[in-house]
């Protein structure tokens, strides 16, 4: 199972330089990936936890410049709030900075007020997501908007008759679909390279993964989830045992939020040791 760190950029008073330093520590400790969330403008009652996150692609570009091996991903970016032409360019550029290390994790979003603020119809978010994915993947794979029939891209929400998309990424950026709804599973089965669950128990995850396998009909879609230090009453040993439960449940990747930046390096270090010990016990 590939272990990743969900970077704590939503912590009150978080400094982007601290987040970057944690990403470098994660790479040095042997974690496979670092992940950043996305919330443009959630309502005030959510406070700084959701409203205080940095723009993920900007911060990942800085992390790309100071790391060598670790995967850089969004977990997850609210796709219907982004212009797919611009997002395709941003992720292609990021992939050129860090070839083979970028994962575009996307979801449809859940907070209506963010959609109202960005003037996007909340009820269209699923359809917008599907259309945006199709467009981004076409741009990354072909270097333009033209389809197999020689026409441009003509969708309900996005359209272009012609255009050159260069430089393309060195390879299409892998797509991770976040969410546990039936629609999210169908989307992951159809176009995703990865699926990321949220809010499930290990047993529920196993069942949903089996549904995904059936829907994918032979397509390879890696499955994973995210967990937090608070899931184990803030005990690292318990968190390591919990991670092994997810591995037994069939998770192929696991993103871990280690809490606020202060002391995070020590918790990340201890977790790796404890996780190895749990594996040795079998």
Short mmCIF file of C-alpha atoms in Angstrom, two decimals:
data_model
loop_
_atom_site.label_atom_id
_atom_site.label_comp_id
_atom_site.label_asym_id
_atom_site.label_seq_id
_atom_site.Cartn_x
_atom_site.Cartn_y
_atom_site.Cartn_z
CA UNK A 1 0.00 0.00 0.00
CA UNK A 2 1.35 3.43 -1.00
CA UNK A 3 1.40 5.86 1.91
CA UNK A 4 0.92 9.58 1.41
CA UNK A 5 0.67 12.69 3.56
CA UNK A 6 -2.30 15.05 3.39
CA UNK A 7 -0.44 18.29 4.05
CA UNK A 8 -1.94 20.44 6.84
CA UNK A 9 -2.36 23.66 4.91
CA UNK A 10 -5.80 24.20 6.45
CA UNK A 11 -4.44 24.55 9.97
CA UNK A 12 -5.04 27.96 11.58
CA UNK A 13 -2.07 30.19 10.88
CA UNK A 14 -0.43 27.73 8.48
CA UNK A 15 2.59 29.13 6.66
CA UNK A 16 3.15 27.92 3.08
CA UNK A 17 6.87 27.55 3.74
CA UNK A 18 6.07 25.20 6.62
CA UNK A 19 3.84 23.13 4.35
CA UNK A 20 6.61 22.93 1.74
CA UNK A 21 9.10 21.85 4.41
CA UNK A 22 6.72 19.08 5.52
CA UNK A 23 6.52 17.85 1.93
CA UNK A 24 10.31 17.60 1.81
CA UNK A 25 10.31 15.69 5.09
CA UNK A 26 7.64 13.34 3.73
CA UNK A 27 9.86 12.53 0.75
CA UNK A 28 12.89 11.97 2.97
CA UNK A 29 10.89 9.64 5.23
CA UNK A 30 9.81 7.48 2.30
CA UNK A 31 6.20 8.53 1.84
CA UNK A 32 5.02 8.02 -1.72
CA UNK A 33 2.86 11.12 -2.14
CA UNK A 34 1.76 14.45 -0.73
CA UNK A 35 -1.77 15.75 -1.19
CA UNK A 36 -3.42 19.16 -0.93
CA UNK A 37 -7.16 19.93 -0.62
CA UNK A 38 -9.14 22.61 -2.42
CA UNK A 39 -11.75 25.05 -1.10
CA UNK A 40 -12.04 28.45 -2.84
CA UNK A 41 -14.64 30.06 -0.56
CA UNK A 42 -16.64 27.93 1.87
CA UNK A 43 -19.01 29.71 4.30
CA UNK A 44 -17.70 31.45 7.40
CA UNK A 45 -19.11 28.90 9.92
CA UNK A 46 -16.57 26.37 8.65
CA UNK A 47 -13.81 28.65 9.89
CA UNK A 48 -10.16 28.38 8.88
CA UNK A 49 -10.13 24.57 8.53
CA UNK A 50 -11.80 24.73 5.11
CA UNK A 51 -11.59 28.42 4.31
CA UNK A 52 -7.91 28.70 5.16
CA UNK A 53 -6.41 26.34 2.60
CA UNK A 54 -3.92 27.62 0.04
CA UNK A 55 -4.50 27.34 -3.70
CA UNK A 56 -3.24 23.77 -4.25
CA UNK A 57 -1.71 23.94 -7.73
CA UNK A 58 0.34 27.02 -6.86
CA UNK A 59 1.69 25.38 -3.72
CA UNK A 60 2.35 22.07 -5.49
CA UNK A 61 4.43 23.92 -8.10
CA UNK A 62 6.69 25.19 -5.32
CA UNK A 63 6.89 21.71 -3.81
CA UNK A 64 7.79 20.29 -7.23
CA UNK A 65 10.80 22.58 -7.35
CA UNK A 66 12.26 21.32 -4.05
CA UNK A 67 11.51 17.58 -4.29
CA UNK A 68 12.72 14.83 -6.61
CA UNK A 69 10.61 11.69 -6.31
CA UNK A 70 7.41 12.16 -4.35
CA UNK A 71 4.02 12.21 -6.11
CA UNK A 72 2.20 15.56 -6.01
CA UNK A 73 -1.58 15.51 -6.02
CA UNK A 74 -4.84 17.27 -5.24
CA UNK A 75 -7.18 15.58 -2.80
CA UNK A 76 -9.44 16.69 -4.23
CA UNK A 77 -9.84 19.68 -6.49
CA UNK A 78 -13.43 20.88 -7.04
CA UNK A 79 -13.46 20.42 -10.79
CA UNK A 80 -16.73 22.14 -11.78
CA UNK A 81 -15.43 25.38 -10.22
CA UNK A 82 -12.40 25.39 -12.56
CA UNK A 83 -12.13 26.33 -16.21
CA UNK A 84 -10.94 23.06 -17.83
CA UNK A 85 -8.87 24.78 -20.53
CA UNK A 86 -6.89 26.64 -17.88
CA UNK A 87 -6.73 23.63 -15.55
CA UNK A 88 -5.40 21.47 -18.38
CA UNK A 89 -2.66 24.05 -18.96
CA UNK A 90 -1.84 24.34 -15.24
CA UNK A 91 -1.56 20.59 -14.73
CA UNK A 92 0.42 20.10 -17.94
CA UNK A 93 2.88 22.76 -16.78
CA UNK A 94 3.12 21.20 -13.33
CA UNK A 95 3.78 17.80 -14.89
CA UNK A 96 6.58 19.28 -16.99
CA UNK A 97 8.13 20.60 -13.77
CA UNK A 98 7.75 17.18 -12.14
CA UNK A 99 7.52 14.57 -14.94
CA UNK A 100 5.49 11.52 -13.97
CA UNK A 101 4.84 12.82 -10.46
CA UNK A 102 1.50 14.63 -10.76
CA UNK A 103 -1.98 13.27 -10.00
CA UNK A 104 -5.09 15.34 -10.63
CA UNK A 105 -7.58 14.36 -7.96
CA UNK A 106 -11.04 15.77 -8.63
CA UNK A 107 -14.50 15.77 -7.13
CA UNK A 108 -17.83 17.41 -7.87
CA UNK A 109 -17.94 19.48 -4.66
CA UNK A 110 -20.55 19.56 -1.92
CA UNK A 111 -20.86 23.13 -0.59
CA UNK A 112 -23.51 25.11 -2.45
CA UNK A 113 -22.24 28.50 -1.25
CA UNK A 114 -18.93 27.99 -3.07
CA UNK A 115 -20.82 27.44 -6.31
CA UNK A 116 -22.96 30.51 -5.69
CA UNK A 117 -19.86 32.63 -5.05
CA UNK A 118 -18.19 31.44 -8.26
CA UNK A 119 -21.45 31.68 -10.23
CA UNK A 120 -21.65 28.01 -11.16
CA UNK A 121 -24.98 26.21 -11.03
CA UNK A 122 -24.82 23.67 -8.19
CA UNK A 123 -27.17 21.25 -9.93
CA UNK A 124 -24.89 21.07 -12.97
CA UNK A 125 -21.78 20.04 -11.08
CA UNK A 126 -21.84 16.37 -12.11
CA UNK A 127 -22.39 17.11 -15.78
CA UNK A 128 -19.75 19.85 -15.72
CA UNK A 129 -17.27 17.47 -14.14
CA UNK A 130 -17.80 14.81 -16.79
CA UNK A 131 -17.45 17.31 -19.62
CA UNK A 132 -14.36 18.92 -18.08
CA UNK A 133 -12.67 15.53 -17.68
CA UNK A 134 -13.32 14.68 -21.32
CA UNK A 135 -11.86 18.00 -22.44
CA UNK A 136 -8.77 17.89 -20.20
CA UNK A 137 -7.95 14.35 -21.25
CA UNK A 138 -8.33 15.24 -24.92
CA UNK A 139 -6.03 18.25 -24.56
CA UNK A 140 -3.40 16.24 -22.69
CA UNK A 141 -3.48 13.33 -25.14
CA UNK A 142 -3.82 15.08 -28.49
CA UNK A 143 -2.42 18.58 -28.03
CA UNK A 144 -5.63 20.20 -29.28
CA UNK A 145 -9.42 20.22 -29.14
CA UNK A 146 -10.07 18.30 -32.35
CA UNK A 147 -11.93 15.01 -32.13
CA UNK A 148 -11.59 11.89 -34.23
CA UNK A 149 -14.02 13.36 -36.78
CA UNK A 150 -11.89 16.48 -37.22
CA UNK A 151 -14.32 18.78 -35.46
CA UNK A 152 -13.61 20.85 -32.37
CA UNK A 153 -14.92 20.30 -28.88
CA UNK A 154 -18.61 21.12 -28.57
CA UNK A 155 -20.09 20.47 -25.18
CA UNK A 156 -22.95 21.84 -23.14
CA UNK A 157 -20.65 23.98 -20.99
CA UNK A 158 -17.36 24.24 -22.89
CA UNK A 159 -16.59 24.59 -26.58
CA UNK A 160 -13.75 25.41 -28.96
CA UNK A 161 -13.52 24.92 -32.70
CA UNK A 162 -9.73 24.80 -32.90
CA UNK A 163 -6.59 25.55 -30.97
CA UNK A 164 -3.13 24.26 -30.15
CA UNK A 165 -2.44 22.89 -26.69
CA UNK A 166 1.31 22.82 -26.21
CA UNK A 167 3.44 21.95 -24.43
CA UNK A 168 1.55 18.85 -23.46
CA UNK A 169 2.52 16.85 -20.37
CA UNK A 170 5.14 14.18 -21.00
CA UNK A 171 2.28 11.71 -20.44
CA UNK A 172 -1.40 12.29 -19.65
CA UNK A 173 -1.76 13.31 -16.01
CA UNK A 174 -3.36 10.43 -14.03
CA UNK A 175 -6.89 11.20 -12.88
CA UNK A 176 -8.13 10.36 -9.39
CA UNK A 177 -11.88 10.51 -8.78
CA UNK A 178 -12.95 11.35 -5.24
CA UNK A 179 -16.27 10.42 -3.68
CA UNK A 180 -18.32 7.43 -2.62
CA UNK A 181 -21.61 8.02 -4.42
CA UNK A 182 -22.79 5.74 -7.19
CA UNK A 183 -22.08 8.53 -9.67
CA UNK A 184 -18.50 8.88 -8.40
CA UNK A 185 -17.91 5.15 -8.74
CA UNK A 186 -19.30 5.11 -12.26
CA UNK A 187 -17.08 8.06 -13.15
CA UNK A 188 -14.00 6.38 -11.67
CA UNK A 189 -14.79 3.13 -13.47
CA UNK A 190 -15.22 4.92 -16.79
CA UNK A 191 -12.36 7.43 -16.86
CA UNK A 192 -10.39 7.30 -13.60
CA UNK A 193 -6.93 5.93 -12.97
CA UNK A 194 -7.56 6.01 -9.22
CA UNK A 195 -10.52 6.25 -6.87
CA UNK A 196 -10.37 7.93 -3.47
CA UNK A 197 -13.02 7.17 -0.88
CA UNK A 198 -14.05 9.47 1.96
CA UNK A 199 -15.84 8.72 5.21
CA UNK A 200 -16.14 4.94 4.89
CA UNK A 201 -15.24 2.17 7.29
CA UNK A 202 -12.77 -0.43 6.01
CA UNK A 203 -15.62 -2.92 5.52
CA UNK A 204 -17.69 -0.37 3.60
CA UNK A 205 -14.64 0.42 1.49
CA UNK A 206 -14.20 -3.23 0.56
CA UNK A 207 -17.80 -3.42 -0.61
CA UNK A 208 -17.58 -0.21 -2.64
CA UNK A 209 -14.29 -1.33 -4.16
CA UNK A 210 -15.97 -4.51 -5.33
CA UNK A 211 -18.71 -2.41 -6.92
CA UNK A 212 -16.02 -0.36 -8.63
CA UNK A 213 -14.31 -3.49 -9.92
CA UNK A 214 -17.58 -4.69 -11.43
CA UNK A 215 -18.31 -1.33 -13.02
CA UNK A 216 -14.78 -1.03 -14.41
CA UNK A 217 -15.21 -4.31 -16.31
CA UNK A 218 -11.51 -5.02 -16.59
CA UNK A 219 -10.18 -1.45 -16.44
CA UNK A 220 -7.45 -1.04 -13.81
CA UNK A 221 -8.50 1.56 -11.24
CA UNK A 222 -6.42 1.82 -8.06
CA UNK A 223 -8.47 2.36 -4.92
CA UNK A 224 -7.60 4.23 -1.75
CA UNK A 225 -8.81 6.58 0.96
CA UNK A 226 -7.70 9.22 3.43
CA UNK A 227 -7.54 8.96 7.21
CA UNK A 228 -6.67 11.38 9.99
CA UNK A 229 -4.81 11.32 13.27
CA UNK A 230 -8.13 12.10 14.94
CA UNK A 231 -9.49 8.74 13.73
CA UNK A 232 -7.23 7.07 16.31
CA UNK A 233 -7.67 9.42 19.28
CA UNK A 234 -4.37 11.08 18.33
CA UNK A 235 -2.33 7.96 19.13
CA UNK A 236 0.26 7.10 16.46
CA UNK A 237 0.37 3.42 17.40
CA UNK A 238 -3.40 3.20 16.98
CA UNK A 239 -3.18 5.07 13.68
CA UNK A 240 -0.62 2.56 12.39
CA UNK A 241 -2.91 -0.33 13.33
CA UNK A 242 -5.80 1.44 11.64
CA UNK A 243 -3.73 1.88 8.48
CA UNK A 244 -3.04 -1.85 8.41
CA UNK A 245 -6.79 -2.46 8.62
CA UNK A 246 -7.18 -0.39 5.48
CA UNK A 247 -4.47 -2.37 3.76
CA UNK A 248 -6.29 -5.58 4.65
CA UNK A 249 -9.49 -4.05 3.29
CA UNK A 250 -7.86 -3.66 -0.11
CA UNK A 251 -6.68 -0.05 -0.09
CA UNK A 252 -3.81 0.43 -2.52
CA UNK A 253 -3.03 3.97 -1.42
CA UNK A 254 -3.65 5.80 1.83
CA UNK A 255 -3.44 9.52 2.49
CA UNK A 256 -2.85 10.43 6.13
CA UNK A 257 -3.50 13.78 7.80
CA UNK A 258 -1.16 14.07 10.77
CA UNK A 259 -2.77 17.12 12.35
CA UNK A 260 -1.43 20.62 12.78
CA UNK A 261 2.05 21.51 11.49
CA UNK A 262 3.64 21.73 14.95
CA UNK A 263 5.04 18.28 15.71
CA UNK A 264 3.94 16.82 12.37
CA UNK A 265 7.45 15.68 11.39
CA UNK A 266 7.78 13.71 14.63
CA UNK A 267 4.36 12.12 14.11
CA UNK A 268 5.15 11.26 10.49
CA UNK A 269 8.44 9.68 11.59
CA UNK A 270 6.89 7.67 14.40
CA UNK A 271 4.07 6.50 12.15
CA UNK A 272 6.51 5.02 9.64
CA UNK A 273 8.25 3.12 12.43
CA UNK A 274 5.00 1.88 13.96
CA UNK A 275 3.55 0.95 10.58
CA UNK A 276 6.61 -1.15 9.81
CA UNK A 277 6.33 -2.88 13.17
CA UNK A 278 2.65 -3.68 12.57
CA UNK A 279 3.56 -5.22 9.22
CA UNK A 280 6.33 -7.29 10.78
CA UNK A 281 3.81 -8.72 13.24
CA UNK A 282 1.73 -9.84 10.29
#
